[in-house]
N, CA, C and O atoms as a printed pandas DataFrame, in Angstrom:
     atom_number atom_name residue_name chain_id  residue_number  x_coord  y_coord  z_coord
0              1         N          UNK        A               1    0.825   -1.212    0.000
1              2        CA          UNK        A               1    0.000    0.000    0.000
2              3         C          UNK        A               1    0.857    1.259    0.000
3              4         O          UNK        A               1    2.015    1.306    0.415
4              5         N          UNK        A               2    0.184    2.247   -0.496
5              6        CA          UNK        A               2    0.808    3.731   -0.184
6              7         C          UNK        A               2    0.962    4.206    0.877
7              8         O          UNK        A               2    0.639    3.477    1.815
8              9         N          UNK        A               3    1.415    5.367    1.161
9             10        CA          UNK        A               3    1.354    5.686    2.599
10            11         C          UNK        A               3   -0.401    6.034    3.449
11            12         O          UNK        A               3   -0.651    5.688    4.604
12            13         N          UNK        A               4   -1.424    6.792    2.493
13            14        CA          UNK        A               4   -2.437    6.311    2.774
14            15         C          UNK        A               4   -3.489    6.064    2.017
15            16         O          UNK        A               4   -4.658    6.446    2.059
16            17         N          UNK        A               5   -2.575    4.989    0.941
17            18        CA          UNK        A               5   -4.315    4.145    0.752
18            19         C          UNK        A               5   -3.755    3.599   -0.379
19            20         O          UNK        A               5   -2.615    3.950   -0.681
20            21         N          UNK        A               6   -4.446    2.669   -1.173
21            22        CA          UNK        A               6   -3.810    1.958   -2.292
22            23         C          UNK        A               6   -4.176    2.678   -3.786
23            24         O          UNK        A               6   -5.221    3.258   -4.081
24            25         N          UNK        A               7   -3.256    2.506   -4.437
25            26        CA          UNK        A               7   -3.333    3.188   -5.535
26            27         C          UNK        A               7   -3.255    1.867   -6.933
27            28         O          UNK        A               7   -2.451    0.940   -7.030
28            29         N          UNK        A               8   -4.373    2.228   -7.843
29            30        CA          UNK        A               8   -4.675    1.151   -8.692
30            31         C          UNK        A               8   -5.076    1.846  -10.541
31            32         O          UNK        A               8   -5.615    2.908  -10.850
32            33         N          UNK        A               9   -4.719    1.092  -11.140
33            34        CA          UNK        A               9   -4.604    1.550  -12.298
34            35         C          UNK        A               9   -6.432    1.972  -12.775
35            36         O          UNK        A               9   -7.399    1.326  -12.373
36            37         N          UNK        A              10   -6.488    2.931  -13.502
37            38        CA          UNK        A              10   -7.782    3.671  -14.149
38            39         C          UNK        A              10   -8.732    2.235  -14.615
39            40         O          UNK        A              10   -8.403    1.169  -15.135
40            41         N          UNK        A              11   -9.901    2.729  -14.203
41            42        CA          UNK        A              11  -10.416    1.388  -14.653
42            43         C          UNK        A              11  -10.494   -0.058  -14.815
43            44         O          UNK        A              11  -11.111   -0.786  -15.592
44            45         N          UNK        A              12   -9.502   -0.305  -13.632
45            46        CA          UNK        A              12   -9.050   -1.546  -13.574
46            47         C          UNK        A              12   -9.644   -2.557  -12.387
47            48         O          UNK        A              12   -9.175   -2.783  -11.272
48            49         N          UNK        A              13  -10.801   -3.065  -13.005
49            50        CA          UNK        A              13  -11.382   -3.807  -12.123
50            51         C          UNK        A              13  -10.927   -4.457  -10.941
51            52         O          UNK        A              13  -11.095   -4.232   -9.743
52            53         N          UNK        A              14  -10.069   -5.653  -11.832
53            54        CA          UNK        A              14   -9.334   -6.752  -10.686
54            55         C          UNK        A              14   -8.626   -5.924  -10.019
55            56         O          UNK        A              14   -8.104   -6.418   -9.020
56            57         N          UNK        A              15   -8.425   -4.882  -10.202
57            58        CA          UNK        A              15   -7.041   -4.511   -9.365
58            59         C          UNK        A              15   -7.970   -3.685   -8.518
59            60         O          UNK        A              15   -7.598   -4.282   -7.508
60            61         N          UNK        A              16   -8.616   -3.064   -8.173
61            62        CA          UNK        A              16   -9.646   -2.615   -7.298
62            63         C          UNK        A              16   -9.730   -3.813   -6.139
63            64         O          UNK        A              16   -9.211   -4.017   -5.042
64            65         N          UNK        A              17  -10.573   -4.410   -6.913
65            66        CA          UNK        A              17  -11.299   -5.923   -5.976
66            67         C          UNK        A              17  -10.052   -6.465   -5.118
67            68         O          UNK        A              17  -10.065   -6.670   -3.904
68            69         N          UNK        A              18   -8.992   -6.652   -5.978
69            70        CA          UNK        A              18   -8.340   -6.957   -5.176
70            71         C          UNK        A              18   -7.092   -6.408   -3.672
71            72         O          UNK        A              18   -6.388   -6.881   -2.780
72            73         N          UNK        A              19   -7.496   -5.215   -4.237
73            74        CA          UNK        A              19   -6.905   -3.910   -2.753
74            75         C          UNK        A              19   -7.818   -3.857   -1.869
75            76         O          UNK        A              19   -7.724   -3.897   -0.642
76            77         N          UNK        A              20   -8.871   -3.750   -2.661
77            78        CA          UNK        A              20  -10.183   -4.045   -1.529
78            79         C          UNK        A              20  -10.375   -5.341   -0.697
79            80         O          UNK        A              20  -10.489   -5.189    0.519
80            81         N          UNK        A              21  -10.426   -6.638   -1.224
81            82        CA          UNK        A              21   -9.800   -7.409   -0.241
82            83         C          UNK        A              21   -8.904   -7.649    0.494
83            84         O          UNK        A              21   -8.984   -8.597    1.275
84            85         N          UNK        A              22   -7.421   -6.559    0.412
85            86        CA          UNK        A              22   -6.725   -6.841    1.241
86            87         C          UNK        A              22   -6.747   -5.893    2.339
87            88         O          UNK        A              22   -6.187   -5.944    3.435
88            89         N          UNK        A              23   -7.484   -5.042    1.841
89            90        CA          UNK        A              23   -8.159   -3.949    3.229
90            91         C          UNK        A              23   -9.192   -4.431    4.259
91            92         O          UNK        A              23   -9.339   -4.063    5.425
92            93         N          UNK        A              24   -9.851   -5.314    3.569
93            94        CA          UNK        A              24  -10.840   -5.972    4.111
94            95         C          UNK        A              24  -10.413   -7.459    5.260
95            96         O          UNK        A              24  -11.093   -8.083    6.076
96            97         N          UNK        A              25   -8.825   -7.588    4.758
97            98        CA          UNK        A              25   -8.664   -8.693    5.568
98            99         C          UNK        A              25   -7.648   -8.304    6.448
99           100         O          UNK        A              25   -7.066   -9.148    7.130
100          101         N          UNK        A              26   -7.324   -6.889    6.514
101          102        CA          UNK        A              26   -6.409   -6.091    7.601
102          103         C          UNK        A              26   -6.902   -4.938    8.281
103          104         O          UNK        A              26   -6.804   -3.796    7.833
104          105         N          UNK        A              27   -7.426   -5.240    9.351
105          106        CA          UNK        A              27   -7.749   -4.492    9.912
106          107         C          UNK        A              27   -6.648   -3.033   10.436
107          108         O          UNK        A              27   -6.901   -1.869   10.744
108          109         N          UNK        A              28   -5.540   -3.733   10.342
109          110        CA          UNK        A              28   -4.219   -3.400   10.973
110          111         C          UNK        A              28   -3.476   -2.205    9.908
111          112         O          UNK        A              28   -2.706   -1.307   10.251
112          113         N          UNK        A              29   -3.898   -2.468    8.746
113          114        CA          UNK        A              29   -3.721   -1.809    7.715
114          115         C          UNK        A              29   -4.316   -0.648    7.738
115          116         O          UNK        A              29   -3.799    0.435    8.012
116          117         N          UNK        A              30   -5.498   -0.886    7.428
117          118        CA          UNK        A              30   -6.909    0.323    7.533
118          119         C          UNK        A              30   -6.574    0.503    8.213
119          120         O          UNK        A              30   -5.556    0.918    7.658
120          121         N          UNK        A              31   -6.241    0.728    9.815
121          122        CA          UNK        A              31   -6.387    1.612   10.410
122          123         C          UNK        A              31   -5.102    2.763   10.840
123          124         O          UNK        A              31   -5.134    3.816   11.477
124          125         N          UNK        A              32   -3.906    1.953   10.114
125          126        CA          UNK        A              32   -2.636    2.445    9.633
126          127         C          UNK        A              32   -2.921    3.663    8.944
127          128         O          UNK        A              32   -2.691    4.795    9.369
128          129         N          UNK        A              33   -3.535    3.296    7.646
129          130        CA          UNK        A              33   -3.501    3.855    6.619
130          131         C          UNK        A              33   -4.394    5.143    7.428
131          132         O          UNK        A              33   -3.935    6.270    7.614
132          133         N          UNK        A              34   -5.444    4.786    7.750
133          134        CA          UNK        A              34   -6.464    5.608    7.984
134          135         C          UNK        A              34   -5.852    6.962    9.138
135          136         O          UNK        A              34   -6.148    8.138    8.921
136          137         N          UNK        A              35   -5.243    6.662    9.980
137          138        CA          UNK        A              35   -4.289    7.524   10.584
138          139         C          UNK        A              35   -3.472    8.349   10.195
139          140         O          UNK        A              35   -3.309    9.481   10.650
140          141         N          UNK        A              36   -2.761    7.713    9.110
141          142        CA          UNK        A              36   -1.715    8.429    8.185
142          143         C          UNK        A              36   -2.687    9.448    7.390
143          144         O          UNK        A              36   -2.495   10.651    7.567
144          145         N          UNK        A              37   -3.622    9.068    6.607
145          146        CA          UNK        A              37   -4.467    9.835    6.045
146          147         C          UNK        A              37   -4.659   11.316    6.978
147          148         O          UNK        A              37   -4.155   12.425    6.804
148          149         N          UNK        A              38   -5.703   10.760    8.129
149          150        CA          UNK        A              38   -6.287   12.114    8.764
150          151         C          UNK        A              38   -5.110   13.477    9.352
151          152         O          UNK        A              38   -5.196   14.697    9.496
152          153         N          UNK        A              39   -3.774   12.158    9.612
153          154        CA          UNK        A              39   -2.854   13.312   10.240
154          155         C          UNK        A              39   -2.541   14.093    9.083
155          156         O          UNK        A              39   -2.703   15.291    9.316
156          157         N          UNK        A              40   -2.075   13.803    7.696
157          158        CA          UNK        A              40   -1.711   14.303    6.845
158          159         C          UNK        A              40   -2.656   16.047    6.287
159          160         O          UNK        A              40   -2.326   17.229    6.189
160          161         N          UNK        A              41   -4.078   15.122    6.028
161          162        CA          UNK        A              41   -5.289   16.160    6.291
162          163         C          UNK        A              41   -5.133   17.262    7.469
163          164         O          UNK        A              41   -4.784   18.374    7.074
164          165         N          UNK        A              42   -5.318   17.127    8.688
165          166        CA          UNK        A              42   -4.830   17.172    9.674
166          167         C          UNK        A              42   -3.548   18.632    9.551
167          168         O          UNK        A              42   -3.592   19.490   10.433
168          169         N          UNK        A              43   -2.925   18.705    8.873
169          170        CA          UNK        A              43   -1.669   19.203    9.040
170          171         C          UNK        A              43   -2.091   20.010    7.397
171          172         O          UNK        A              43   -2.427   21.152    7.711
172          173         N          UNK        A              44   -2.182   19.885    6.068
173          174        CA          UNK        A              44   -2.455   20.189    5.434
174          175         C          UNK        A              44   -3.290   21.381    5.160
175          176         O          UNK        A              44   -3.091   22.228    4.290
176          177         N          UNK        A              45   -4.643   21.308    6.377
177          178        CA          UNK        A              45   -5.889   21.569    6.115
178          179         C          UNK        A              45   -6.024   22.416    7.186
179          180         O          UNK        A              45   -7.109   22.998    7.182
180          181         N          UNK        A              46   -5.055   22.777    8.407
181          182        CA          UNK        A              46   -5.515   23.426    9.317
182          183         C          UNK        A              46   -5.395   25.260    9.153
183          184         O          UNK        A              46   -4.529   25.847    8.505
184          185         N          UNK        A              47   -6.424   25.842    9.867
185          186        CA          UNK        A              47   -6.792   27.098    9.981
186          187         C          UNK        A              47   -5.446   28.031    9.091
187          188         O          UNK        A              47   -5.373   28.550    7.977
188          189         N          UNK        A              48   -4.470   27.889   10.309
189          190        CA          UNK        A              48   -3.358   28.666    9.951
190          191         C          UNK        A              48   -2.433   28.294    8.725
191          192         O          UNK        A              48   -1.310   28.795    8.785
192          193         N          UNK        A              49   -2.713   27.473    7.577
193          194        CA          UNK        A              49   -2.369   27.089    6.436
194          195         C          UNK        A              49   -3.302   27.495    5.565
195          196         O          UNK        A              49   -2.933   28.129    4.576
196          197         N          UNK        A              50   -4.648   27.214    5.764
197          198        CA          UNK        A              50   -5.932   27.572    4.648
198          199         C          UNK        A              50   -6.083   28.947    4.485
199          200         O          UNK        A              50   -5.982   29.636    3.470
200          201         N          UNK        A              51   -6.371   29.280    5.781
201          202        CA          UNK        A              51   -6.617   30.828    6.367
202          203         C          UNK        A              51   -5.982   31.690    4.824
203          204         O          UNK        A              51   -6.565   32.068    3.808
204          205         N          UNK        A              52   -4.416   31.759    5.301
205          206        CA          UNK        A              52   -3.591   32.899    4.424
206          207         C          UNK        A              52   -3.441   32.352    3.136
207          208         O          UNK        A              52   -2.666   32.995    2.428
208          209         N          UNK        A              53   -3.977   31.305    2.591
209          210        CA          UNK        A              53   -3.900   31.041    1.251
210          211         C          UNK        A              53   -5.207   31.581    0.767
211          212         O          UNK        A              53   -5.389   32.160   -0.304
212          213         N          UNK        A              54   -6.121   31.313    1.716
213          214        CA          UNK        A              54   -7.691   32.366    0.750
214          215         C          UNK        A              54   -7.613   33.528    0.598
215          216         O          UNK        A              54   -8.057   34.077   -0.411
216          217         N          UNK        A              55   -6.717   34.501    2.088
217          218        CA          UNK        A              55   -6.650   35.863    2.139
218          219         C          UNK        A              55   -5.778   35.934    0.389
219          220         O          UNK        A              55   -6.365   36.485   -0.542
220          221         N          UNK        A              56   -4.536   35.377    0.217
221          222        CA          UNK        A              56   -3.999   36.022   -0.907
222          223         C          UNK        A              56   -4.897   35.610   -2.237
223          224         O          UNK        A              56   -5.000   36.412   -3.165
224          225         N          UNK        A              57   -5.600   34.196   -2.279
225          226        CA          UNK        A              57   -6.218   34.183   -3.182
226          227         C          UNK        A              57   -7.557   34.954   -3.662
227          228         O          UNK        A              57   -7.980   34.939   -4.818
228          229         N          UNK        A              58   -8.270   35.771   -2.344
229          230        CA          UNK        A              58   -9.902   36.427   -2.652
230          231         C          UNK        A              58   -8.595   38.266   -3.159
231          232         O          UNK        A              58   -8.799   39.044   -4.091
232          233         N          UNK        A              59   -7.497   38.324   -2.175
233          234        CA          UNK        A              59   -6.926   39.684   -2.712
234          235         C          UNK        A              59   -6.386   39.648   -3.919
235          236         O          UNK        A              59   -6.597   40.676   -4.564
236          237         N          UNK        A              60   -5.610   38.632   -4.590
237          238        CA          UNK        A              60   -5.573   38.461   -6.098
238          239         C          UNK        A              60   -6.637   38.919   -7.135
239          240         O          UNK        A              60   -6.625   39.756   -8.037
240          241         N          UNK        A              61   -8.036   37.597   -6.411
241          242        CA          UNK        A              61   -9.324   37.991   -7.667
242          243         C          UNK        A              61   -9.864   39.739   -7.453
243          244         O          UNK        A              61  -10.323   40.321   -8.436
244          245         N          UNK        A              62   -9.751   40.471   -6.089
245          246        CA          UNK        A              62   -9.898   41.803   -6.260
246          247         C          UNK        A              62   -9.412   42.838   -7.037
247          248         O          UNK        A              62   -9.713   43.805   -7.736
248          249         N          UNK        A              63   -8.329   42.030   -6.481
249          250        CA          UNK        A              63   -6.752   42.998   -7.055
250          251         C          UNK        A              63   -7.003   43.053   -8.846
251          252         O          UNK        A              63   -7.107   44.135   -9.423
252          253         N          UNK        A              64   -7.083   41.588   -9.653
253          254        CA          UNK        A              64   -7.435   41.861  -10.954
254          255         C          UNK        A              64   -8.498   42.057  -11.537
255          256         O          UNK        A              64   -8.660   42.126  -12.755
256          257         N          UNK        A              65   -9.547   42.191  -10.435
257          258        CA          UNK        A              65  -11.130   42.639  -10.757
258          259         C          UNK        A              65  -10.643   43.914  -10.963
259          260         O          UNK        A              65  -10.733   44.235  -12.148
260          261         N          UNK        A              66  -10.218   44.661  -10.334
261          262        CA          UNK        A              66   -9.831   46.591  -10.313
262          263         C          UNK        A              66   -9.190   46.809  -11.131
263          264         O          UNK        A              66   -9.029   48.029  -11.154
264          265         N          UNK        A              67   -8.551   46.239  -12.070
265          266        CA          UNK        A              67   -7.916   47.022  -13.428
266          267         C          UNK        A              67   -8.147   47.600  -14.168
267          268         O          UNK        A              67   -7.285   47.941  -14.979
């Protein structure tokens, strides 16, 4: 697996079904994975990261609305 979660080729049935069964038969995994996931989110997604990326992105669309 990836660090969180399995990655499988476009449209590729068997290869689905079969990540999915091995999630399904590890609990130990999922909940690996699932950890790694939220902290990542977690850290990514918090206030003081989002926050100052909207401030520069809504002052950009102003900024070239006023030309």
């Amino acid at each position: 697996p990836h660090e969180t979660g399995e990655l499988v080729p476009v449209r590729d049935v068997a290869s689905m079904a079969t990540a999915l069964g091995r999630m399904m038969k590890s609990p130990e995994v999922r909940l690996a994975l699932g950890a790694k996931a939220r902290q990542i989110a977690a850290q990514r997604y918090r206030r003081q990261v989002v926050l100052p990326r909207l401030a520069t992105l809504y002052q950009s669309l102003v900024t070239s609305h006023h030309r």
